[in-house]
Short mmCIF file of N, CA, C and O in Angstrom, two decimals:
data_model
loop_
_atom_site.label_atom_id
_atom_site.label_comp_id
_atom_site.label_asym_id
_atom_site.label_seq_id
_atom_site.Cartn_x
_atom_site.Cartn_y
_atom_site.Cartn_z
N MET S 827 0.74 -1.33 0.23
CA MET S 827 -0.12 0.23 -0.30
C MET S 827 0.52 1.11 0.47
O MET S 827 1.24 1.23 0.87
N ASN S 828 0.83 2.11 -1.24
CA ASN S 828 1.53 3.81 -1.17
C ASN S 828 0.50 4.26 0.01
O ASN S 828 -0.21 4.56 -0.34
N SER S 829 1.48 5.11 0.33
CA SER S 829 1.15 5.94 1.70
C SER S 829 0.01 7.43 0.36
O SER S 829 -0.27 7.40 1.13
N THR S 830 0.73 7.09 -0.36
CA THR S 830 -0.12 7.94 -1.31
C THR S 830 -1.81 7.92 -1.79
O THR S 830 -2.27 8.50 -2.66
N ASP S 831 -1.67 6.21 -1.52
CA ASP S 831 -3.38 6.24 -1.99
C ASP S 831 -4.23 6.09 -0.58
O ASP S 831 -4.21 6.52 0.33
N PHE S 832 -5.49 6.57 -2.11
CA PHE S 832 -6.73 7.47 -0.68
C PHE S 832 -6.98 6.76 0.34
O PHE S 832 -7.66 5.24 0.34
N SER S 833 -7.57 6.76 1.41
CA SER S 833 -7.73 6.13 2.52
C SER S 833 -8.86 7.23 3.86
O SER S 833 -7.96 8.14 3.61
N THR S 834 -9.39 6.25 4.12
CA THR S 834 -9.84 6.73 5.31
C THR S 834 -10.49 6.08 5.87
O THR S 834 -10.91 4.71 5.51
N THR S 835 -10.59 6.09 6.85
CA THR S 835 -10.73 5.63 8.68
C THR S 835 -12.31 5.66 9.55
O THR S 835 -12.26 7.02 9.40
N LEU S 836 -13.55 4.83 9.76
CA LEU S 836 -14.03 5.66 11.20
C LEU S 836 -14.39 4.93 11.89
O LEU S 836 -13.19 3.49 11.51
N LEU S 837 -14.49 4.60 13.14
CA LEU S 837 -14.29 4.01 13.90
C LEU S 837 -16.30 3.56 14.42
O LEU S 837 -16.46 4.99 14.76
N VAL S 838 -16.25 2.71 15.22
CA VAL S 838 -17.62 2.71 15.43
C VAL S 838 -18.36 2.22 15.74
O VAL S 838 -16.93 0.95 16.75
N ASP S 839 -18.94 1.81 16.84
CA ASP S 839 -19.54 1.46 18.07
C ASP S 839 -19.94 -0.18 18.23
O ASP S 839 -19.47 -1.02 19.07
N GLN S 840 -20.01 -0.65 17.33
CA GLN S 840 -20.80 -2.11 16.58
C GLN S 840 -19.30 -3.14 15.88
O GLN S 840 -18.13 -2.04 16.39
N THR S 841 -19.92 -4.53 16.24
CA THR S 841 -19.55 -5.65 16.03
C THR S 841 -18.07 -5.20 14.29
O THR S 841 -18.59 -5.25 13.21
N PRO S 842 -17.45 -5.94 14.73
CA PRO S 842 -16.81 -6.24 13.29
C PRO S 842 -17.53 -7.26 12.12
O PRO S 842 -17.38 -7.33 11.15
N LYS S 843 -18.16 -8.54 12.80
CA LYS S 843 -19.16 -8.75 11.64
C LYS S 843 -20.10 -7.52 11.44
O LYS S 843 -20.53 -7.57 10.08
N GLU S 844 -20.86 -6.83 12.50
CA GLU S 844 -21.82 -5.60 11.77
C GLU S 844 -21.17 -4.79 10.93
O GLU S 844 -21.86 -4.90 9.11
N ALA S 845 -20.33 -4.39 11.06
CA ALA S 845 -18.96 -4.12 10.22
C ALA S 845 -19.81 -4.33 8.73
O ALA S 845 -19.62 -4.09 7.47
N PHE S 846 -18.62 -5.73 9.07
CA PHE S 846 -19.14 -6.27 7.55
C PHE S 846 -19.79 -6.56 7.18
O PHE S 846 -19.94 -6.59 5.37
N ASP S 847 -20.93 -6.78 7.38
CA ASP S 847 -22.02 -7.64 6.94
C ASP S 847 -22.65 -5.88 5.43
O ASP S 847 -23.30 -5.76 4.64
N ALA S 848 -22.18 -4.64 6.71
CA ALA S 848 -22.83 -3.50 6.19
C ALA S 848 -21.40 -3.04 4.99
O ALA S 848 -22.48 -2.58 4.19
N ILE S 849 -20.93 -3.70 4.96
CA ILE S 849 -19.93 -3.00 3.92
C ILE S 849 -20.42 -4.09 2.63
O ILE S 849 -20.00 -3.14 1.31
N ASN S 850 -20.55 -5.52 2.59
CA ASN S 850 -20.68 -5.76 1.71
C ASN S 850 -22.43 -6.02 0.83
O ASN S 850 -22.70 -6.67 0.19
N ASN S 851 -23.26 -5.15 1.89
CA ASN S 851 -24.54 -4.71 0.91
C ASN S 851 -24.30 -3.45 0.52
O ASN S 851 -24.78 -2.12 1.16
N VAL S 852 -23.43 -3.04 -0.43
CA VAL S 852 -23.25 -2.00 -1.12
C VAL S 852 -24.67 -1.49 -0.95
O VAL S 852 -24.19 -0.43 -1.82
N ARG S 853 -25.12 -1.75 -2.29
CA ARG S 853 -26.78 -0.76 -2.44
C ARG S 853 -27.45 -0.30 -1.06
O ARG S 853 -27.81 0.77 -1.63
N ALA S 854 -27.04 -0.35 0.13
CA ALA S 854 -27.12 -0.07 1.12
C ALA S 854 -26.50 1.08 1.26
O ALA S 854 -27.25 2.04 2.27
N TRP S 855 -25.83 1.34 0.71
CA TRP S 855 -24.93 2.48 2.02
C TRP S 855 -23.88 3.25 -0.09
O TRP S 855 -23.69 4.18 0.03
N TRP S 856 -23.53 2.71 -1.29
CA TRP S 856 -23.31 3.37 -2.70
C TRP S 856 -24.17 3.67 -2.75
O TRP S 856 -23.78 4.77 -3.45
N LYS S 857 -24.80 2.75 -4.02
CA LYS S 857 -25.37 2.51 -5.14
C LYS S 857 -26.55 1.49 -5.12
O LYS S 857 -26.36 0.70 -5.21
N GLU S 858 -28.11 2.45 -5.17
CA GLU S 858 -28.95 1.50 -5.06
C GLU S 858 -29.68 0.30 -5.93
O GLU S 858 -29.63 -0.53 -6.09
N ASP S 859 -29.37 0.76 -7.11
CA ASP S 859 -29.32 0.42 -8.29
C ASP S 859 -28.50 -0.76 -8.69
O ASP S 859 -28.15 -0.60 -10.32
N MET S 860 -27.53 -1.02 -8.43
CA MET S 860 -26.06 -1.73 -8.72
C MET S 860 -26.00 -2.66 -9.09
O MET S 860 -27.47 -3.45 -9.08
N GLU S 861 -25.62 -3.64 -10.47
CA GLU S 861 -25.64 -4.76 -11.23
C GLU S 861 -24.81 -5.55 -10.33
O GLU S 861 -24.28 -5.85 -10.14
N GLY S 862 -25.51 -7.24 -9.82
CA GLY S 862 -24.94 -8.22 -9.95
C GLY S 862 -24.45 -8.39 -8.59
O GLY S 862 -25.59 -7.84 -7.51
N SER S 863 -23.54 -8.99 -7.57
CA SER S 863 -23.62 -9.76 -5.91
C SER S 863 -22.33 -8.71 -5.61
O SER S 863 -20.83 -9.20 -5.61
N SER S 864 -22.24 -8.61 -3.94
CA SER S 864 -21.22 -7.86 -3.37
C SER S 864 -21.16 -8.92 -2.97
O SER S 864 -20.70 -8.71 -1.33
N GLN S 865 -20.75 -10.14 -1.98
CA GLN S 865 -21.46 -10.54 -1.09
C GLN S 865 -19.89 -11.72 -0.96
O GLN S 865 -19.61 -11.93 0.43
N LYS S 866 -19.51 -12.46 -2.09
CA LYS S 866 -18.94 -13.67 -1.41
C LYS S 866 -17.68 -13.67 -2.49
O LYS S 866 -18.04 -12.61 -3.93
N LEU S 867 -16.54 -13.81 -2.47
CA LEU S 867 -15.62 -14.40 -3.15
C LEU S 867 -15.69 -14.63 -4.43
O LEU S 867 -16.71 -15.81 -4.92
N ASN S 868 -15.07 -14.07 -5.66
CA ASN S 868 -15.28 -14.03 -6.93
C ASN S 868 -16.91 -13.21 -6.99
O ASN S 868 -16.96 -13.45 -8.60
N ASP S 869 -17.94 -12.42 -6.65
CA ASP S 869 -19.14 -12.51 -7.56
C ASP S 869 -18.11 -10.93 -8.07
O ASP S 869 -17.19 -10.39 -7.42
N GLU S 870 -19.17 -10.19 -9.01
CA GLU S 870 -18.47 -8.96 -9.26
C GLU S 870 -20.24 -8.47 -9.40
O GLU S 870 -21.17 -8.56 -9.35
N PHE S 871 -19.45 -6.79 -9.59
CA PHE S 871 -21.17 -5.77 -9.84
C PHE S 871 -19.87 -4.89 -9.78
O PHE S 871 -19.35 -4.23 -10.43
N SER S 872 -21.76 -3.74 -10.72
CA SER S 872 -20.86 -2.66 -11.30
C SER S 872 -22.09 -2.05 -10.99
O SER S 872 -23.42 -1.66 -10.73
N VAL S 873 -21.82 -0.23 -10.63
CA VAL S 873 -22.36 0.29 -10.88
C VAL S 873 -21.69 1.66 -11.46
O VAL S 873 -21.11 2.11 -12.26
N LYS S 874 -23.52 2.72 -12.06
CA LYS S 874 -23.20 3.78 -12.49
C LYS S 874 -24.21 5.32 -12.12
O LYS S 874 -24.55 4.97 -11.89
N PHE S 875 -23.44 6.11 -12.57
CA PHE S 875 -23.78 6.94 -11.81
C PHE S 875 -23.89 7.73 -13.20
O PHE S 875 -23.35 8.65 -13.46
N GLY S 876 -25.44 7.99 -13.47
CA GLY S 876 -25.81 8.55 -15.22
C GLY S 876 -24.89 8.35 -16.61
O GLY S 876 -23.98 7.36 -15.91
N ASP S 877 -24.07 9.31 -16.64
CA ASP S 877 -23.22 9.36 -17.51
C ASP S 877 -21.67 9.91 -17.29
O ASP S 877 -20.77 9.71 -18.40
N VAL S 878 -21.31 9.50 -16.14
CA VAL S 878 -20.42 10.47 -15.49
C VAL S 878 -19.14 9.18 -14.98
O VAL S 878 -18.35 8.86 -15.18
N HIS S 879 -19.76 8.29 -14.21
CA HIS S 879 -18.75 7.40 -13.69
C HIS S 879 -19.57 5.89 -13.95
O HIS S 879 -21.03 5.35 -13.39
N TYR S 880 -19.13 4.76 -14.35
CA TYR S 880 -18.98 3.62 -14.22
C TYR S 880 -18.21 2.26 -14.40
O TYR S 880 -17.16 2.93 -14.44
N SER S 881 -18.27 1.84 -13.19
CA SER S 881 -16.67 0.77 -12.72
C SER S 881 -17.59 -1.10 -12.57
O SER S 881 -18.83 -0.80 -12.42
N LYS S 882 -16.85 -1.54 -12.81
CA LYS S 882 -17.47 -3.12 -12.48
C LYS S 882 -16.27 -3.82 -11.58
O LYS S 882 -15.33 -3.11 -11.68
N GLN S 883 -16.34 -4.14 -10.38
CA GLN S 883 -15.70 -4.98 -9.73
C GLN S 883 -15.88 -6.46 -8.92
O GLN S 883 -17.13 -6.74 -9.47
N LYS S 884 -14.71 -6.95 -8.85
CA LYS S 884 -14.75 -8.14 -8.51
C LYS S 884 -13.96 -8.36 -7.33
O LYS S 884 -13.71 -7.99 -6.84
N LEU S 885 -14.88 -9.58 -6.42
CA LEU S 885 -14.96 -9.61 -5.39
C LEU S 885 -13.43 -10.34 -5.20
O LEU S 885 -13.84 -11.65 -5.37
N ILE S 886 -12.06 -10.73 -4.70
CA ILE S 886 -10.64 -10.98 -5.25
C ILE S 886 -10.47 -11.46 -3.98
O ILE S 886 -9.59 -12.71 -4.00
N GLU S 887 -10.92 -10.77 -2.51
CA GLU S 887 -10.48 -11.83 -1.69
C GLU S 887 -10.80 -11.29 0.32
O GLU S 887 -12.22 -9.86 -0.27
N VAL S 888 -11.65 -11.47 0.22
CA VAL S 888 -13.03 -11.66 1.77
C VAL S 888 -12.48 -12.58 2.75
O VAL S 888 -12.35 -14.10 2.17
N ILE S 889 -12.13 -12.48 3.40
CA ILE S 889 -11.81 -12.56 4.74
C ILE S 889 -12.83 -12.11 5.92
O ILE S 889 -13.26 -11.05 6.44
N PRO S 890 -13.62 -13.04 6.45
CA PRO S 890 -15.08 -12.75 7.28
C PRO S 890 -14.55 -12.08 8.30
O PRO S 890 -13.81 -11.99 9.24
N ASP S 891 -15.13 -10.42 8.81
CA ASP S 891 -15.24 -9.52 9.70
C ASP S 891 -13.37 -8.69 9.64
O ASP S 891 -13.68 -8.53 10.75
N THR S 892 -13.19 -9.10 8.75
CA THR S 892 -11.68 -8.81 8.46
C THR S 892 -10.99 -7.98 7.54
O THR S 892 -10.35 -6.78 7.26
N LYS S 893 -11.94 -8.28 6.14
CA LYS S 893 -11.24 -7.61 5.07
C LYS S 893 -11.84 -8.04 3.64
O LYS S 893 -12.21 -8.84 3.26
N VAL S 894 -12.26 -6.60 2.46
CA VAL S 894 -12.99 -6.84 1.73
C VAL S 894 -12.19 -6.04 0.42
O VAL S 894 -11.75 -5.04 0.83
N VAL S 895 -12.06 -6.94 -0.08
CA VAL S 895 -11.05 -5.86 -1.15
C VAL S 895 -11.50 -6.43 -2.69
O VAL S 895 -11.71 -7.51 -3.28
N TRP S 896 -11.41 -5.70 -3.91
CA TRP S 896 -12.49 -5.09 -4.81
C TRP S 896 -11.29 -4.94 -5.31
O TRP S 896 -10.97 -3.97 -5.49
N LEU S 897 -11.63 -6.17 -7.07
CA LEU S 897 -10.83 -5.10 -8.03
C LEU S 897 -11.14 -4.93 -9.03
O LEU S 897 -12.58 -5.42 -9.54
N VAL S 898 -10.57 -3.42 -9.33
CA VAL S 898 -11.87 -3.22 -10.95
C VAL S 898 -11.39 -3.68 -11.84
O VAL S 898 -10.58 -2.94 -12.80
N THR S 899 -12.38 -4.56 -12.81
CA THR S 899 -12.24 -4.45 -13.32
C THR S 899 -12.21 -4.15 -14.82
O THR S 899 -12.38 -3.92 -15.89
N ASP S 900 -13.41 -3.26 -14.30
CA ASP S 900 -13.84 -1.77 -15.76
C ASP S 900 -14.27 -0.82 -15.63
O ASP S 900 -14.73 -0.87 -14.67
N SER S 901 -13.89 0.20 -16.41
CA SER S 901 -13.81 1.45 -15.38
C SER S 901 -14.60 2.26 -17.12
O SER S 901 -13.26 2.74 -17.41
N ARG S 902 -15.11 3.57 -16.07
CA ARG S 902 -15.04 4.70 -17.26
C ARG S 902 -15.68 6.35 -16.79
O ARG S 902 -16.75 5.83 -15.34
N LEU S 903 -15.02 6.70 -16.23
CA LEU S 903 -14.74 7.98 -15.52
C LEU S 903 -14.87 9.30 -17.16
O LEU S 903 -13.87 9.81 -17.08
N THR S 904 -15.88 9.77 -17.29
CA THR S 904 -16.25 10.88 -17.88
C THR S 904 -15.37 12.04 -17.46
O THR S 904 -15.32 12.88 -18.87
N PHE S 905 -16.00 12.59 -16.74
CA PHE S 905 -15.73 13.61 -16.62
C PHE S 905 -13.46 13.84 -16.12
O PHE S 905 -13.40 15.87 -16.11
N VAL S 906 -13.02 13.11 -16.66
CA VAL S 906 -11.35 13.01 -16.64
C VAL S 906 -10.83 12.55 -18.25
O VAL S 906 -11.55 11.93 -18.69
N LYS S 907 -9.95 12.92 -18.26
CA LYS S 907 -9.33 12.60 -19.70
C LYS S 907 -8.92 11.45 -19.69
O LYS S 907 -9.66 10.52 -21.37
N ASP S 908 -8.45 10.19 -18.78
CA ASP S 908 -8.32 9.04 -19.19
C ASP S 908 -8.97 8.75 -18.57
O ASP S 908 -8.91 8.42 -16.82
N GLN S 909 -9.78 7.65 -19.14
CA GLN S 909 -11.21 7.77 -18.78
C GLN S 909 -11.58 6.30 -17.83
O GLN S 909 -12.42 6.31 -17.08
N ASP S 910 -9.98 5.91 -18.24
CA ASP S 910 -10.31 4.00 -17.02
C ASP S 910 -9.01 4.50 -16.08
O ASP S 910 -8.75 3.70 -15.87
N GLU S 911 -8.92 5.65 -15.65
CA GLU S 911 -7.94 5.71 -14.57
C GLU S 911 -8.32 4.41 -13.01
O GLU S 911 -6.95 4.13 -12.37
N TRP S 912 -9.35 3.83 -13.51
CA TRP S 912 -9.64 2.98 -12.07
C TRP S 912 -9.25 2.00 -12.65
O TRP S 912 -9.21 0.95 -11.56
N ILE S 913 -9.28 0.97 -13.81
CA ILE S 913 -9.26 -0.07 -14.10
C ILE S 913 -8.02 -0.46 -13.61
O ILE S 913 -6.64 -0.24 -13.16
N GLY S 914 -7.90 -1.81 -12.35
CA GLY S 914 -6.83 -2.57 -12.04
C GLY S 914 -6.39 -1.85 -10.51
O GLY S 914 -6.04 -2.87 -9.54
N ASN S 915 -7.53 -0.76 -10.33
CA ASN S 915 -7.06 -0.25 -8.89
C ASN S 915 -8.08 -1.09 -8.15
O ASN S 915 -8.90 -2.17 -8.42
N GLN S 916 -7.58 -1.65 -6.92
CA GLN S 916 -8.22 -2.74 -5.38
C GLN S 916 -8.56 -1.43 -4.77
O GLN S 916 -7.98 -0.04 -4.11
N ILE S 917 -9.85 -1.87 -4.45
CA ILE S 917 -10.64 -1.14 -2.96
C ILE S 917 -10.78 -2.07 -1.85
O ILE S 917 -11.21 -3.42 -1.58
N ARG S 918 -9.88 -1.84 -1.16
CA ARG S 918 -9.72 -2.07 -0.32
C ARG S 918 -10.33 -2.02 1.40
O ARG S 918 -10.22 -0.64 1.71
N VAL S 919 -11.16 -3.04 2.08
CA VAL S 919 -11.27 -2.16 3.42
C VAL S 919 -11.13 -3.45 4.23
O VAL S 919 -11.77 -4.71 4.54
N ASP S 920 -10.58 -2.93 5.24
CA ASP S 920 -9.39 -3.59 6.64
C ASP S 920 -10.89 -3.03 7.88
O ASP S 920 -10.94 -1.84 8.02
N ILE S 921 -10.52 -4.10 8.50
CA ILE S 921 -12.03 -4.10 9.60
C ILE S 921 -11.00 -4.83 10.66
O ILE S 921 -10.65 -6.26 10.82
N ALA S 922 -11.15 -3.87 12.04
CA ALA S 922 -10.02 -4.43 13.44
C ALA S 922 -10.59 -3.20 14.35
O ALA S 922 -11.48 -2.77 14.27
N LYS S 923 -10.62 -4.94 15.32
CA LYS S 923 -11.24 -4.42 16.84
C LYS S 923 -10.36 -3.39 17.47
O LYS S 923 -9.13 -3.57 17.00
N GLN S 924 -10.50 -2.28 17.76
CA GLN S 924 -9.49 -1.19 18.44
C GLN S 924 -10.32 -0.33 19.93
O GLN S 924 -11.00 -0.02 20.16
N GLY S 925 -9.40 -1.58 21.18
CA GLY S 925 -10.52 -1.36 22.39
C GLY S 925 -12.04 -1.91 22.45
O GLY S 925 -12.13 -2.90 21.88
N ASP S 926 -13.06 -0.80 22.53
CA ASP S 926 -14.27 -1.64 22.45
C ASP S 926 -15.03 -1.03 21.23
O ASP S 926 -16.15 -1.35 20.86
N GLN S 927 -14.00 -0.26 20.42
CA GLN S 927 -14.64 -0.21 18.79
C GLN S 927 -13.96 -0.89 17.67
O GLN S 927 -13.22 -1.64 18.28
N THR S 928 -14.94 -0.65 16.60
CA THR S 928 -14.54 -1.52 15.41
C THR S 928 -13.89 -0.44 14.38
O THR S 928 -14.14 0.67 14.50
N GLU S 929 -12.73 -0.59 14.39
CA GLU S 929 -12.49 0.58 13.32
C GLU S 929 -12.38 0.31 11.66
O GLU S 929 -12.39 -1.20 10.95
N VAL S 930 -12.95 0.71 10.24
CA VAL S 930 -12.83 0.47 9.38
C VAL S 930 -11.90 1.55 9.02
O VAL S 930 -12.57 2.94 8.65
N ARG S 931 -10.42 1.18 7.62
CA ARG S 931 -10.46 1.60 6.79
C ARG S 931 -10.83 1.21 5.20
O ARG S 931 -10.02 0.06 5.46
N PHE S 932 -11.05 2.43 4.62
CA PHE S 932 -10.92 2.05 3.31
C PHE S 932 -9.99 2.59 3.10
O PHE S 932 -9.65 3.96 2.54
N THR S 933 -9.54 1.72 1.74
CA THR S 933 -8.64 2.50 1.19
C THR S 933 -8.89 1.89 -0.70
O THR S 933 -9.05 0.69 -0.83
N GLN S 934 -8.06 3.12 -1.34
CA GLN S 934 -8.32 2.56 -2.92
C GLN S 934 -6.66 3.25 -3.58
O GLN S 934 -6.05 3.70 -4.13
N LEU S 935 -6.32 1.24 -3.34
CA LEU S 935 -5.30 1.36 -3.84
C LEU S 935 -4.58 2.12 -5.74
O LEU S 935 -5.43 1.10 -6.28
N GLY S 936 -4.04 2.80 -5.59
CA GLY S 936 -4.46 3.56 -7.22
C GLY S 936 -4.68 4.55 -7.09
O GLY S 936 -4.88 5.55 -8.49
N LEU S 937 -5.51 4.76 -6.34
CA LEU S 937 -6.18 6.22 -6.15
C LEU S 937 -5.66 7.62 -5.42
O LEU S 937 -5.56 7.89 -4.31
N VAL S 938 -4.31 7.89 -6.05
CA VAL S 938 -3.03 9.00 -5.73
C VAL S 938 -3.41 10.12 -6.02
O VAL S 938 -4.05 10.49 -7.49
N PRO S 939 -2.46 11.34 -5.91
CA PRO S 939 -2.97 12.53 -5.59
C PRO S 939 -2.46 12.73 -7.46
O PRO S 939 -2.53 14.19 -8.07
N GLU S 940 -1.62 11.71 -8.37
CA GLU S 940 -1.12 12.67 -9.49
C GLU S 940 -1.95 12.24 -10.73
O GLU S 940 -1.39 13.34 -11.69
N ILE S 941 -3.08 11.49 -10.06
CA ILE S 941 -4.04 11.07 -11.69
C ILE S 941 -5.09 12.39 -11.09
O ILE S 941 -6.44 12.84 -10.21
N GLU S 942 -5.57 12.91 -11.60
CA GLU S 942 -6.56 13.72 -13.27
C GLU S 942 -8.19 13.81 -12.03
O GLU S 942 -8.62 14.50 -11.18
N CYS S 943 -9.27 12.29 -11.11
CA CYS S 943 -9.77 12.25 -10.50
C CYS S 943 -9.75 12.68 -8.84
O CYS S 943 -10.79 12.15 -8.65
N PHE S 944 -8.47 12.23 -8.36
CA PHE S 944 -8.29 12.20 -7.37
C PHE S 944 -8.85 13.43 -6.34
O PHE S 944 -9.35 12.72 -5.42
N THR S 945 -8.91 14.52 -6.76
CA THR S 945 -9.92 15.04 -5.59
C THR S 945 -11.29 15.03 -6.03
O THR S 945 -11.97 14.52 -4.91
N ASP S 946 -11.75 15.24 -7.08
CA ASP S 946 -13.24 14.44 -7.17
C ASP S 946 -13.92 13.34 -6.42
O ASP S 946 -14.59 13.36 -5.29
N CYS S 947 -13.01 12.05 -6.73
CA CYS S 947 -12.99 10.55 -6.27
C CYS S 947 -13.13 10.27 -4.55
O CYS S 947 -13.54 10.26 -4.19
N SER S 948 -11.71 11.29 -4.25
CA SER S 948 -11.69 10.99 -2.62
C SER S 948 -12.68 11.87 -1.95
O SER S 948 -13.36 10.71 -1.22
N ASN S 949 -13.27 12.81 -2.74
CA ASN S 949 -14.11 13.85 -1.62
C ASN S 949 -15.37 12.85 -1.49
O ASN S 949 -16.16 12.26 -0.85
N ALA S 950 -15.58 12.13 -2.62
CA ALA S 950 -17.53 11.48 -2.67
C ALA S 950 -17.21 10.15 -1.94
O ALA S 950 -18.07 9.67 -0.99
N TRP S 951 -15.73 9.79 -2.01
CA TRP S 951 -15.66 8.70 -1.08
C TRP S 951 -15.55 8.74 0.17
O TRP S 951 -15.85 7.41 1.73
N THR S 952 -15.33 9.74 0.77
CA THR S 952 -15.29 10.29 1.59
C THR S 952 -16.64 10.77 2.40
O THR S 952 -17.24 10.32 3.77
N PHE S 953 -17.28 10.45 1.42
CA PHE S 953 -19.13 10.90 1.95
C PHE S 953 -19.19 9.48 2.27
O PHE S 953 -20.23 9.86 2.60
N TYR S 954 -19.12 8.46 0.47
CA TYR S 954 -20.12 7.27 1.17
C TYR S 954 -19.46 6.88 1.81
O TYR S 954 -19.45 5.49 3.01
N ILE S 955 -17.79 6.59 2.89
CA ILE S 955 -16.86 5.81 3.34
C ILE S 955 -17.87 7.00 4.67
O ILE S 955 -18.95 5.75 5.84
N LYS S 956 -17.63 8.02 5.43
CA LYS S 956 -17.64 8.54 6.50
C LYS S 956 -19.43 8.98 6.40
O LYS S 956 -20.18 8.23 8.14
N ASN S 957 -19.91 8.81 5.65
CA ASN S 957 -21.80 9.66 6.19
C ASN S 957 -22.23 8.07 5.45
O ASN S 957 -23.09 7.90 6.35
N SER S 958 -22.12 7.65 4.83
CA SER S 958 -22.98 6.82 4.10
C SER S 958 -22.78 5.56 5.17
O SER S 958 -23.75 4.40 5.48
N LEU S 959 -21.95 4.46 4.48
CA LEU S 959 -21.71 3.23 5.50
C LEU S 959 -21.59 3.49 6.86
O LEU S 959 -21.74 2.61 7.24
N GLY S 960 -21.11 4.64 7.59
CA GLY S 960 -20.95 5.12 8.82
C GLY S 960 -22.15 4.98 8.81
O GLY S 960 -22.08 4.21 10.35
N SER S 961 -23.77 5.63 8.63
CA SER S 961 -24.18 5.48 9.30
C SER S 961 -25.31 4.00 8.59
O SER S 961 -26.26 3.68 10.51
N LEU S 962 -24.66 3.17 7.90
CA LEU S 962 -25.08 2.05 7.53
C LEU S 962 -24.85 1.14 8.87
O LEU S 962 -25.51 0.79 9.39
N ILE S 963 -24.06 0.98 9.12
CA ILE S 963 -23.45 0.59 10.03
C ILE S 963 -23.88 0.98 11.96
O ILE S 963 -24.66 -0.34 12.29
N THR S 964 -23.81 2.20 12.31
CA THR S 964 -24.66 2.33 13.37
C THR S 964 -25.13 2.16 13.36
O THR S 964 -26.56 1.80 14.75
N THR S 965 -27.02 2.64 11.86
CA THR S 965 -27.72 3.37 12.58
C THR S 965 -28.66 1.85 11.50
O THR S 965 -29.77 2.42 12.17
N GLY S 966 -28.61 1.06 11.06
CA GLY S 966 -28.82 -0.14 9.83
C GLY S 966 -29.17 0.90 8.61
O GLY S 966 -29.93 0.55 7.77
N GLU S 967 -28.81 2.24 8.38
CA GLU S 967 -29.74 3.42 7.05
C GLU S 967 -28.58 4.56 6.17
O GLU S 967 -27.69 4.70 7.49
N GLY S 968 -28.45 3.53 5.73
CA GLY S 968 -27.29 4.08 4.87
C GLY S 968 -28.19 5.28 4.37
O GLY S 968 -29.06 5.61 3.91
N GLN S 969 -27.64 6.29 3.02
CA GLN S 969 -27.59 7.22 2.03
C GLN S 969 -27.03 7.52 0.80
O GLN S 969 -25.68 7.66 0.54
N PRO S 970 -27.21 6.55 0.19
CA PRO S 970 -26.86 5.64 -1.13
C PRO S 970 -27.02 6.23 -2.12
O PRO S 970 -28.34 7.11 -2.24
N THR S 971 -26.19 5.99 -3.30
CA THR S 971 -27.43 7.15 -4.53
C THR S 971 -28.35 6.07 -5.10
O THR S 971 -28.23 4.73 -5.59
N PRO S 972 -29.50 7.11 -5.58
CA PRO S 972 -30.60 6.07 -5.36
C PRO S 972 -29.93 5.60 -7.03
O PRO S 972 -29.31 6.09 -8.04
#
C-alpha cells in the first residue's frame, strides 16, 4: 500500500461482523441500483452514476469480519481525460477491533494525487464511507445514491 493511495478511516461502536455485513451490502450505502452481487469471493458487481461514472468490481479477497478487497475490472470516468484511471485499482476495506470499537479503513490502491480524478473521487469516497457506510453500520440506514 502506497502512503499516497486514498484512505479514510472510521471508528464505530458496532462489532467487526456488523461492519463487515454492512460493507458487503453495497446497495445500502453506495448505489441502490447496482448490478450483480457483492457478498462472496469472485462475486462481480457494477455501478453507474449517469453518464459520468461506470465501474465494475470483482471481489478478490474476502476474510469474514476482517477484510474485503475489490478489483476494478472495468471503468469509465467521463469527467477526466484518462477515462480508464480506475481499471486495475484495488478497493480494500480492512476491519479491526480497536479497544471497545471497530475500525473500518477504506483504501483505494491506485487513487493517488497524481491522477486527475483524485480530488473528486476522494471527496465522493469520503462522503460514502464517513456518512453513508458509517450510518449504515451504526443505524442500519445508509445514504446510497438512488
